Amino acid sequence: MNILVVNAGSSSLKYQLIDTDTNEVGAKGICERIGMEGSLIEHKQLVKGLKVKIASPMNDHADAMKLVVKYLTDSEYGCIKDMNEIQAIGHRVVHGGAFFSGSILMTEDVLAKLEKCKAFAPLHTVAHLMGIKGCLDTMPNKPQVLVFDTAFHQTMEPEAYIYALPYEYYEKYGIRRYGMHGTSHRYVSAEMAKLLGKPIEETKIVTCHIGNGSSITAVKGGKVIDTSMGFTPLAGVEMGTRCGDIDPAIVTYIMDNEGLNTDQINDLMNKKSGFLGISGFSSDSRDLETAINNGESDEHYERAKLAVNILKHQIKKYIGGYAAAMNGLDAVVFTAGIGENNANLRELVCSDMEYLGIEFDVEANKNAVHVSNAVKLSTDASKVTVYVIPTNEELVIAKDTAAIVKSL
Ligand code: ADP
């Protein structure tokens, strides 16, 4: 089945056409600056290895979808003859609140519930609604399926998702832990269970999705029991520009002392903190690595090292904490931009973890960068297995969409 996977942002739309029988990506691309001057599409035909980047006016997401279909069916750059070869569309949706614990076919009722999710992730949800509408305008009769980043985390017990605030705020506003990156955690934990050669019901896995945004999840028996992101994606470990968990009293303290309003403090915690805030020069882990590798002569060395060490320390604590919460640990998985490529951070995290049963294979780890397949990072004697597994959220979205459409 050919599934068009769509990831709609407020001014961008990423897409992939995936054949779910072969898992092959026929084409993928991105429309950028939708609704702005200078909008453009970058389209890659993967079978022939062709690439095109063309400026093209796009007033809205419907215009973007028309362009996507045009290139997918193009005689030179396309990979299908016409739109009929697309069986369904699968959307990545960032926040499904407590409404959605799995992927679901888009209906009027589903859209009404998604509208309510604007309260949790306003920018993302509005963008997703625009993407869905754009698909409806361009391909009115195609089934559309929504796949939520929050869904996999819906198995948490209240003891893991309720904050120790007055309970009425949970009831009134739905303030609770939701978690993010669920599609990625679901994919890599399932792959890890296969590699362990055990039924997933018998596994205890910690999945570390470490990218620009990062989250760590405890998956026991295939079900999430806890995750580091919370009510919003600001919580958990230090990220590219987000602070992660801090003492909540710091928020009002800085607001009072710096005279900041809510928008300004939100901006500070979301965009000026994390790697960027600590290092003072970059949110990108590659820049921090360069500064660290340059040594003390580099003006950014000390704080780049501090930024990375803070993340290392936090990840270690999550792994240990989740092992305690699960009463055991079979495997740790690293994934996403940093998890898949930053061997130094993985080594820092997994060193001195013998007590927990991790015996790290330093050489295997050094070689495991830009991997396209799962690579084992622990020794054969290690009680806990450690892997790097490249995530593939788009494939999960395509597979879920195909399964729902087949059952119609
Ligand atoms: P997002 O959360 O936005 O999806 P990614 O998962 O792409 O982000 O992660 C971005 C981070 O991953 C950056 O800090 C970047 O330095 C790092 N990263 C991405 N690709 C590589 C690479 N090839 N080598 C080293 N680091 C990488």
Tab-separated table of C-alpha atoms and ligand atoms in Angstrom:
chain	number	residue	atom	x	y	z
A	1	MET	CA	0.000	0.000	0.000
A	2	ASN	CA	1.306	3.479	-0.862
A	3	ILE	CA	0.868	5.795	2.107
A	4	LEU	CA	1.627	9.504	2.004
A	5	VAL	CA	3.033	10.495	5.388
A	6	VAL	CA	2.556	14.165	6.189
A	7	ASN	CA	4.181	16.178	8.954
A	8	ALA	CA	2.623	19.637	8.817
A	9	GLY	CA	4.233	22.547	10.663
A	10	SER	CA	2.924	26.095	10.723
A	11	SER	CA	4.926	27.194	7.662
A	12	SER	CA	6.342	23.880	6.476
A	13	LEU	CA	5.109	20.496	5.339
A	14	LYS	CA	7.327	17.421	5.251
A	15	TYR	CA	6.212	14.349	3.334
A	16	GLN	CA	7.237	10.818	2.428
A	17	LEU	CA	5.574	8.330	0.124
A	18	ILE	CA	6.072	4.900	1.676
A	19	ASP	CA	5.171	1.512	0.233
A	20	THR	CA	4.151	-0.419	3.341
A	21	ASP	CA	4.562	-3.794	1.608
A	22	THR	CA	8.273	-3.218	0.988
A	23	ASN	CA	8.912	-0.420	3.560
A	24	GLU	CA	10.505	1.536	0.711
A	25	VAL	CA	10.377	5.311	0.532
A	26	GLY	CA	9.631	6.264	-3.080
A	27	ALA	CA	10.014	10.015	-2.591
A	28	LYS	CA	10.231	12.545	0.171
A	29	GLY	CA	10.542	16.248	0.589
A	30	ILE	CA	9.633	19.459	2.305
A	31	CYS	CA	7.614	22.551	1.425
A	32	GLU	CA	8.982	25.569	3.253
A	33	ARG	CA	7.860	29.144	3.926
A	34	ILE	CA	4.208	28.297	3.216
A	35	GLY	CA	2.145	31.511	3.247
A	36	MET	CA	5.278	33.664	3.058
A	37	GLU	CA	7.472	35.285	0.433
A	38	GLY	CA	10.005	32.913	-1.076
A	39	SER	CA	8.186	29.609	-0.514
A	40	LEU	CA	9.899	26.588	-2.018
A	41	ILE	CA	9.692	22.831	-2.363
A	42	GLU	CA	12.592	20.422	-2.051
A	43	HIS	CA	11.686	17.035	-3.476
A	44	LYS	CA	13.770	13.855	-3.639
A	45	GLN	CA	12.991	10.852	-5.801
A	46	LEU	CA	14.805	8.117	-3.971
A	47	VAL	CA	14.553	5.268	-6.467
A	48	LYS	CA	16.274	7.245	-9.238
A	49	GLY	CA	18.277	9.389	-6.798
A	50	LEU	CA	16.966	12.669	-8.218
A	51	LYS	CA	16.542	15.909	-6.321
A	52	VAL	CA	14.803	19.162	-7.175
A	53	LYS	CA	14.575	22.435	-5.232
A	54	ILE	CA	12.259	25.004	-6.750
A	55	ALA	CA	10.760	28.299	-5.596
A	56	SER	CA	7.022	28.116	-5.951
A	57	PRO	CA	4.279	30.300	-4.444
A	58	MET	CA	2.224	28.528	-1.750
A	59	ASN	CA	-0.459	30.545	0.003
A	60	ASP	CA	-1.528	27.753	2.286
A	61	HIS	CA	-1.154	24.041	3.042
A	62	ALA	CA	-3.613	23.154	0.259
A	63	ASP	CA	-1.263	24.808	-2.257
A	64	ALA	CA	1.615	22.867	-0.710
A	65	MET	CA	-0.274	19.564	-1.050
A	66	LYS	CA	-1.079	20.311	-4.706
A	67	LEU	CA	2.619	20.816	-5.311
A	68	VAL	CA	3.509	17.612	-3.448
A	69	VAL	CA	1.073	15.633	-5.614
A	70	LYS	CA	2.437	17.358	-8.735
A	71	TYR	CA	5.987	16.209	-7.950
A	72	LEU	CA	4.975	12.737	-6.771
A	73	THR	CA	3.259	12.180	-10.134
A	74	ASP	CA	5.797	14.078	-12.274
A	75	SER	CA	7.083	12.103	-15.265
A	76	GLU	CA	10.711	12.815	-14.324
A	77	TYR	CA	10.768	13.388	-10.547
A	78	GLY	CA	7.726	11.349	-9.583
A	79	CYS	CA	7.405	7.773	-8.398
A	80	ILE	CA	3.722	7.140	-9.124
A	81	LYS	CA	1.525	7.668	-12.214
A	82	ASP	CA	-1.365	9.455	-10.556
A	83	MET	CA	-3.039	10.205	-7.244
A	84	ASN	CA	-5.005	6.950	-7.355
A	85	GLU	CA	-1.802	5.164	-6.462
A	86	ILE	CA	-1.869	6.837	-3.032
A	87	GLN	CA	-4.156	4.717	-0.852
A	88	ALA	CA	-4.245	6.929	2.228
A	89	ILE	CA	-2.599	9.764	4.119
A	90	GLY	CA	-1.037	9.415	7.575
A	91	HIS	CA	-0.457	12.561	9.628
A	92	ARG	CA	2.036	13.055	12.406
A	93	VAL	CA	0.207	14.860	15.224
A	94	VAL	CA	2.212	16.224	18.138
A	95	HIS	CA	-0.425	16.306	20.887
A	96	GLY	CA	-3.546	14.215	21.292
A	97	GLY	CA	-4.201	15.145	24.926
A	98	ALA	CA	-5.882	12.315	26.809
A	99	PHE	CA	-8.312	11.828	23.898
A	100	PHE	CA	-6.199	9.479	21.823
A	101	SER	CA	-4.332	6.389	23.002
A	102	GLY	CA	-3.717	5.098	19.488
A	103	SER	CA	-3.801	6.058	15.835
A	104	ILE	CA	-7.244	6.854	14.464
A	105	LEU	CA	-9.126	7.476	11.233
A	106	MET	CA	-9.957	11.143	10.754
A	107	THR	CA	-13.685	11.880	11.209
A	108	GLU	CA	-15.677	14.966	12.204
A	109	ASP	CA	-15.674	13.758	15.809
A	110	VAL	CA	-11.892	13.217	15.769
A	111	LEU	CA	-11.376	16.704	14.343
A	112	ALA	CA	-13.561	18.185	17.099
A	113	LYS	CA	-11.374	16.485	19.723
A	114	LEU	CA	-8.199	17.623	17.956
A	115	GLU	CA	-9.513	21.204	18.117
A	116	LYS	CA	-9.540	20.796	21.911
A	117	CYS	CA	-5.852	19.812	21.825
A	118	LYS	CA	-5.028	23.372	20.736
A	119	ALA	CA	-4.971	24.127	24.468
A	120	PHE	CA	-1.915	21.855	24.911
A	121	ALA	CA	0.102	22.576	21.757
A	122	PRO	CA	-1.406	25.606	20.039
A	123	LEU	CA	1.087	26.167	17.204
A	124	HIS	CA	1.498	22.513	16.305
A	125	THR	CA	-2.214	21.673	16.464
A	126	VAL	CA	-3.220	24.618	14.274
A	127	ALA	CA	-0.552	23.532	11.768
A	128	HIS	CA	-1.800	19.924	11.792
A	129	LEU	CA	-5.375	21.094	11.207
A	130	MET	CA	-4.134	23.139	8.233
A	131	GLY	CA	-2.294	20.091	6.874
A	132	ILE	CA	-5.403	17.923	7.219
A	133	LYS	CA	-7.538	20.552	5.510
A	134	GLY	CA	-4.939	20.896	2.742
A	135	CYS	CA	-5.180	17.143	2.107
A	136	LEU	CA	-8.988	17.261	2.203
A	137	ASP	CA	-8.981	20.040	-0.407
A	138	THR	CA	-6.514	18.252	-2.681
A	139	MET	CA	-7.600	14.627	-2.200
A	140	PRO	CA	-11.132	14.805	-0.765
A	141	ASN	CA	-11.865	11.079	-0.849
A	142	LYS	CA	-8.597	9.732	0.549
A	143	PRO	CA	-8.770	8.257	4.046
A	144	GLN	CA	-6.656	10.246	6.496
A	145	VAL	CA	-5.242	8.737	9.676
A	146	LEU	CA	-3.833	10.650	12.646
A	147	VAL	CA	-0.836	9.263	14.534
A	148	PHE	CA	-0.095	11.019	17.827
A	149	ASP	CA	3.254	11.638	19.525
A	150	THR	CA	1.471	11.380	22.863
A	151	ALA	CA	-0.499	8.150	22.228
A	152	PHE	CA	2.138	5.585	23.258
A	153	HIS	CA	2.450	7.268	26.653
A	154	GLN	CA	-1.233	6.902	27.493
A	155	THR	CA	-0.545	3.630	29.333
A	156	MET	CA	1.079	5.469	32.269
A	157	GLU	CA	-0.603	5.086	35.659
A	158	PRO	CA	-1.872	8.215	37.440
A	159	GLU	CA	1.054	7.942	39.885
A	160	ALA	CA	3.350	8.694	36.940
A	161	TYR	CA	1.268	11.328	35.192
A	162	ILE	CA	-0.369	13.351	37.969
A	163	TYR	CA	1.594	16.341	39.270
A	164	ALA	CA	1.476	17.119	42.985
A	165	LEU	CA	-0.519	20.296	42.414
A	166	PRO	CA	-4.066	20.868	43.675
A	167	TYR	CA	-5.998	18.058	41.950
A	168	GLU	CA	-8.575	20.503	40.614
A	169	TYR	CA	-6.088	21.753	37.979
A	170	TYR	CA	-5.870	18.274	36.513
A	171	GLU	CA	-9.667	18.168	36.341
A	172	LYS	CA	-10.110	21.751	35.168
A	173	TYR	CA	-7.274	22.105	32.637
A	174	GLY	CA	-6.051	18.566	32.012
A	175	ILE	CA	-2.689	19.446	33.587
A	176	ARG	CA	-0.795	16.141	33.729
A	177	ARG	CA	2.196	14.441	32.149
A	178	TYR	CA	1.492	13.527	28.504
A	179	GLY	CA	4.970	12.847	27.109
A	180	MET	CA	6.172	13.274	23.520
A	181	HIS	CA	8.124	11.404	20.798
A	182	GLY	CA	5.827	8.438	21.501
A	183	THR	CA	5.994	7.144	17.936
A	184	SER	CA	9.776	7.033	18.137
A	185	HIS	CA	9.840	5.388	21.591
A	186	ARG	CA	7.297	2.839	20.354
A	187	TYR	CA	9.345	2.013	17.258
A	188	VAL	CA	12.726	1.628	18.930
A	189	SER	CA	11.373	-0.300	21.935
A	190	ALA	CA	9.642	-2.773	19.603
A	191	GLU	CA	12.823	-3.144	17.536
A	192	MET	CA	14.827	-3.620	20.745
A	193	ALA	CA	12.487	-6.372	21.953
A	194	LYS	CA	13.000	-8.185	18.619
A	195	LEU	CA	16.779	-7.902	19.060
A	196	LEU	CA	16.519	-9.277	22.587
A	197	GLY	CA	14.673	-12.229	21.089
A	198	LYS	CA	12.007	-12.066	23.782
A	199	PRO	CA	8.287	-11.293	23.667
A	200	ILE	CA	7.996	-7.568	24.333
A	201	GLU	CA	5.676	-8.399	27.274
A	202	GLU	CA	8.732	-9.756	29.096
A	203	THR	CA	11.076	-6.813	28.490
A	204	LYS	CA	12.172	-3.781	30.514
A	205	ILE	CA	13.640	-1.134	28.228
A	206	VAL	CA	14.750	2.478	28.617
A	207	THR	CA	14.592	4.378	25.323
A	208	CYS	CA	16.631	7.582	25.012
A	209	HIS	CA	15.418	9.797	22.159
A	210	ILE	CA	18.105	12.466	22.210
A	211	GLY	CA	17.860	15.132	19.515
A	212	ASN	CA	17.149	18.815	19.494
A	213	GLY	CA	14.220	17.869	21.657
A	214	SER	CA	14.926	14.908	23.916
A	215	SER	CA	12.914	12.482	25.969
A	216	ILE	CA	13.577	9.300	27.873
A	217	THR	CA	10.979	6.612	28.410
A	218	ALA	CA	10.600	3.528	30.583
A	219	VAL	CA	8.869	0.791	28.586
A	220	LYS	CA	7.887	-2.220	30.670
A	221	GLY	CA	6.267	-5.127	28.879
A	222	GLY	CA	5.795	-2.963	25.786
A	223	LYS	CA	3.899	-0.305	27.756
A	224	VAL	CA	5.138	3.096	28.876
A	225	ILE	CA	5.256	3.405	32.637
A	226	ASP	CA	7.005	6.782	32.724
A	227	THR	CA	8.545	9.362	30.438
A	228	SER	CA	10.631	12.469	30.951
A	229	MET	CA	8.621	15.023	28.986
A	230	GLY	CA	5.562	16.292	30.747
A	231	PHE	CA	2.598	18.556	30.225
A	232	THR	CA	4.698	20.139	27.474
A	233	PRO	CA	7.948	19.235	25.656
A	234	LEU	CA	9.847	21.603	27.941
A	235	ALA	CA	10.240	19.024	30.699
A	236	GLY	CA	12.863	16.340	31.268
A	237	VAL	CA	16.511	16.506	30.263
A	238	GLU	CA	18.492	19.484	28.956
A	239	MET	CA	17.857	19.997	25.220
A	240	GLY	CA	19.192	22.140	22.352
A	241	THR	CA	17.493	25.317	23.558
A	242	ARG	CA	15.069	24.020	26.238
A	243	CYS	CA	15.992	23.895	29.910
A	244	GLY	CA	14.280	20.630	30.841
A	245	ASP	CA	13.435	20.104	34.516
A	246	ILE	CA	14.299	22.964	36.834
A	247	ASP	CA	13.111	23.928	40.302
A	248	PRO	CA	9.715	25.519	39.497
A	249	ALA	CA	10.408	28.345	41.958
A	250	ILE	CA	13.139	29.588	39.598
A	251	VAL	CA	10.445	30.678	37.145
A	252	THR	CA	8.852	33.260	39.426
A	253	TYR	CA	12.247	34.255	40.857
A	254	ILE	CA	13.624	35.190	37.415
A	255	MET	CA	10.355	36.841	36.399
A	256	ASP	CA	10.455	39.040	39.503
A	257	ASN	CA	14.136	39.903	39.318
A	258	GLU	CA	14.382	40.416	35.557
A	259	GLY	CA	10.911	41.936	35.171
A	260	LEU	CA	9.862	39.316	32.620
A	261	ASN	CA	6.300	38.602	31.561
A	262	THR	CA	4.979	35.106	30.756
A	263	ASP	CA	5.900	35.275	27.054
A	264	GLN	CA	9.438	36.342	27.911
A	265	ILE	CA	10.011	33.630	30.509
A	266	ASN	CA	8.559	31.029	28.125
A	267	ASP	CA	10.917	32.268	25.443
A	268	LEU	CA	13.873	32.097	27.840
A	269	MET	CA	13.125	28.504	28.896
A	270	ASN	CA	12.233	27.229	25.417
A	271	LYS	CA	14.629	29.080	23.144
A	272	LYS	CA	17.543	30.443	25.149
A	273	SER	CA	18.338	27.631	27.554
A	274	GLY	CA	19.703	24.101	27.241
A	275	PHE	CA	22.931	23.657	25.244
A	276	LEU	CA	22.606	27.201	23.937
A	277	GLY	CA	22.062	28.752	27.344
A	278	ILE	CA	24.893	26.872	29.054
A	279	SER	CA	27.476	26.997	26.258
A	280	GLY	CA	26.632	30.589	25.364
A	281	PHE	CA	27.234	29.944	21.674
A	282	SER	CA	25.354	27.013	20.122
A	283	SER	CA	22.369	24.713	20.486
A	284	ASP	CA	23.887	22.148	18.132
A	285	SER	CA	25.714	19.220	19.711
A	286	ARG	CA	28.157	19.110	16.775
A	287	ASP	CA	29.413	22.605	17.630
A	288	LEU	CA	29.809	21.608	21.273
A	289	GLU	CA	31.736	18.493	20.270
A	290	THR	CA	34.069	20.562	18.089
A	291	ALA	CA	34.785	22.954	20.952
A	292	ILE	CA	35.419	20.036	23.321
A	293	ASN	CA	37.697	18.281	20.826
A	294	ASN	CA	39.657	21.513	20.285
A	295	GLY	CA	40.578	21.437	23.963
A	296	GLU	CA	41.221	24.205	26.449
A	297	SER	CA	42.504	26.620	23.821
A	298	ASP	CA	38.958	26.889	22.468
A	299	GLU	CA	37.118	29.804	24.114
A	300	HIS	CA	33.963	27.660	24.357
A	301	TYR	CA	35.665	24.524	25.733
A	302	GLU	CA	34.681	24.814	29.421
A	303	ARG	CA	31.036	25.608	28.960
A	304	ALA	CA	30.566	23.257	26.005
A	305	LYS	CA	31.913	20.486	28.242
A	306	LEU	CA	29.629	21.561	31.071
A	307	ALA	CA	26.583	21.558	28.776
A	308	VAL	CA	27.340	18.009	27.614
A	309	ASN	CA	28.160	16.792	31.132
A	310	ILE	CA	24.859	18.127	32.463
A	311	LEU	CA	22.993	16.088	29.848
A	312	LYS	CA	25.113	13.026	30.584
A	313	HIS	CA	24.390	13.292	34.310
A	314	GLN	CA	20.661	13.688	33.726
A	315	ILE	CA	20.411	10.732	31.318
A	316	LYS	CA	22.257	8.524	33.798
A	317	LYS	CA	19.788	9.492	36.514
A	318	TYR	CA	16.823	8.724	34.278
A	319	ILE	CA	18.224	5.312	33.350
A	320	GLY	CA	18.873	4.482	37.003
A	321	GLY	CA	15.529	5.866	38.142
A	322	TYR	CA	13.586	4.003	35.498
A	323	ALA	CA	15.459	0.766	36.251
A	324	ALA	CA	14.296	1.202	39.850
A	325	ALA	CA	10.726	1.997	38.783
A	326	MET	CA	10.631	-1.109	36.533
A	327	ASN	CA	12.438	-3.312	39.069
A	328	GLY	CA	14.979	-4.258	36.433
A	329	LEU	CA	16.492	-3.361	33.109
A	330	ASP	CA	17.077	-5.492	30.005
A	331	ALA	CA	18.126	-2.854	27.525
A	332	VAL	CA	18.937	0.791	26.886
A	333	VAL	CA	18.378	2.263	23.416
A	334	PHE	CA	19.824	5.476	21.983
A	335	THR	CA	18.085	7.144	19.060
A	336	ALA	CA	17.441	10.488	17.220
A	337	GLY	CA	20.009	13.041	15.972
A	338	ILE	CA	22.315	12.997	18.991
A	339	GLY	CA	21.526	9.475	20.206
A	340	GLU	CA	22.330	8.043	16.772
A	341	ASN	CA	25.431	10.084	16.046
A	342	ASN	CA	27.131	11.331	19.175
A	343	ALA	CA	29.333	8.443	20.301
A	344	ASN	CA	31.014	10.620	22.932
A	345	LEU	CA	27.780	11.310	24.800
A	346	ARG	CA	26.779	7.639	24.665
A	347	GLU	CA	30.124	6.653	26.133
A	348	LEU	CA	29.838	9.254	28.893
A	349	VAL	CA	26.343	8.007	29.763
A	350	CYS	CA	27.195	4.307	29.736
A	351	SER	CA	30.548	4.529	31.521
A	352	ASP	CA	30.629	3.677	35.222
A	353	MET	CA	27.294	1.912	35.067
A	354	GLU	CA	28.583	-1.565	36.002
A	355	TYR	CA	26.507	-1.533	39.171
A	356	LEU	CA	23.416	-1.394	36.971
A	357	GLY	CA	24.722	-4.201	34.763
A	358	ILE	CA	25.971	-2.192	31.790
A	359	GLU	CA	29.281	-3.315	30.287
A	360	PHE	CA	29.923	-0.931	27.440
A	361	ASP	CA	31.768	-1.827	24.235
A	362	VAL	CA	33.775	1.348	23.676
A	363	GLU	CA	35.119	0.333	20.247
A	364	ALA	CA	31.733	-0.741	18.871
A	365	ASN	CA	30.329	2.562	20.093
A	366	LYS	CA	33.049	4.651	18.412
A	367	ASN	CA	32.272	3.058	15.062
A	368	ALA	CA	28.513	3.408	15.400
A	369	VAL	CA	27.865	6.813	13.832
A	370	HIS	CA	25.555	7.628	10.915
A	371	VAL	CA	24.235	4.093	11.236
A	372	SER	CA	21.404	2.936	9.047
A	373	ASN	CA	20.751	-0.190	11.108
A	374	ALA	CA	20.707	-1.158	14.775
A	375	VAL	CA	24.182	-1.591	16.296
A	376	LYS	CA	24.986	-3.264	19.614
A	377	LEU	CA	27.037	-1.114	21.995
A	378	SER	CA	27.371	-3.483	24.956
A	379	THR	CA	29.625	-6.500	25.342
A	380	ASP	CA	28.244	-10.024	25.078
A	381	ALA	CA	28.801	-10.405	28.833
A	382	SER	CA	26.818	-7.291	29.675
A	383	LYS	CA	23.712	-8.010	31.743
A	384	VAL	CA	21.985	-5.006	30.194
A	385	THR	CA	22.038	-4.776	26.392
A	386	VAL	CA	22.735	-1.358	24.887
A	387	TYR	CA	21.881	-0.498	21.292
A	388	VAL	CA	21.770	2.438	18.943
A	389	ILE	CA	18.670	2.082	16.770
A	390	PRO	CA	17.886	4.661	14.074
A	391	THR	CA	14.339	5.823	14.645
A	392	ASN	CA	11.732	5.716	11.888
A	393	GLU	CA	8.597	7.565	12.912
A	394	GLU	CA	7.419	7.865	9.309
A	395	LEU	CA	7.397	4.092	8.872
A	396	VAL	CA	5.273	3.673	12.021
A	397	ILE	CA	2.854	6.324	10.736
A	398	ALA	CA	2.642	4.589	7.345
A	399	LYS	CA	2.129	1.142	8.915
A	400	ASP	CA	-0.555	2.363	11.333
A	401	THR	CA	-2.324	4.141	8.480
A	402	ALA	CA	-2.212	1.056	6.247
A	403	ALA	CA	-3.515	-1.168	9.075
A	404	ILE	CA	-6.448	1.165	9.799
A	405	VAL	CA	-7.315	1.566	6.122
A	406	LYS	CA	-7.193	-2.214	5.551
A	407	SER	CA	-9.646	-2.737	8.393
A	408	LEU	CA	-12.220	-0.321	6.910
B	1	ADP	P1	14.861	17.221	16.215
B	1	ADP	O1	14.593	16.995	17.661
B	1	ADP	O2	14.694	18.644	15.799
B	1	ADP	O3	14.218	16.213	15.289
B	1	ADP	P2	17.347	15.821	15.626
B	1	ADP	O4	16.867	14.511	16.127
B	1	ADP	O5	17.673	15.954	14.186
B	1	ADP	O6	16.430	17.015	16.068
B	1	ADP	O7	18.657	16.184	16.471
B	1	ADP	C1	19.387	17.347	16.278
B	1	ADP	C2	20.684	17.207	17.041
B	1	ADP	O8	21.346	16.023	16.552
B	1	ADP	C3	21.660	18.339	16.889
B	1	ADP	O9	22.207	18.671	18.149
B	1	ADP	C4	22.743	17.786	15.993
B	1	ADP	O10	24.012	18.245	16.353
B	1	ADP	C5	22.664	16.300	16.217
B	1	ADP	N1	22.977	15.610	14.963
B	1	ADP	C6	22.140	15.423	13.930
B	1	ADP	N2	22.791	14.776	12.923
B	1	ADP	C7	24.043	14.575	13.338
B	1	ADP	C8	25.210	13.980	12.773
B	1	ADP	N3	25.171	13.479	11.555
B	1	ADP	N4	26.327	13.949	13.510
B	1	ADP	C9	26.357	14.455	14.761
B	1	ADP	N5	25.303	15.040	15.342
B	1	ADP	C10	24.163	15.107	14.656
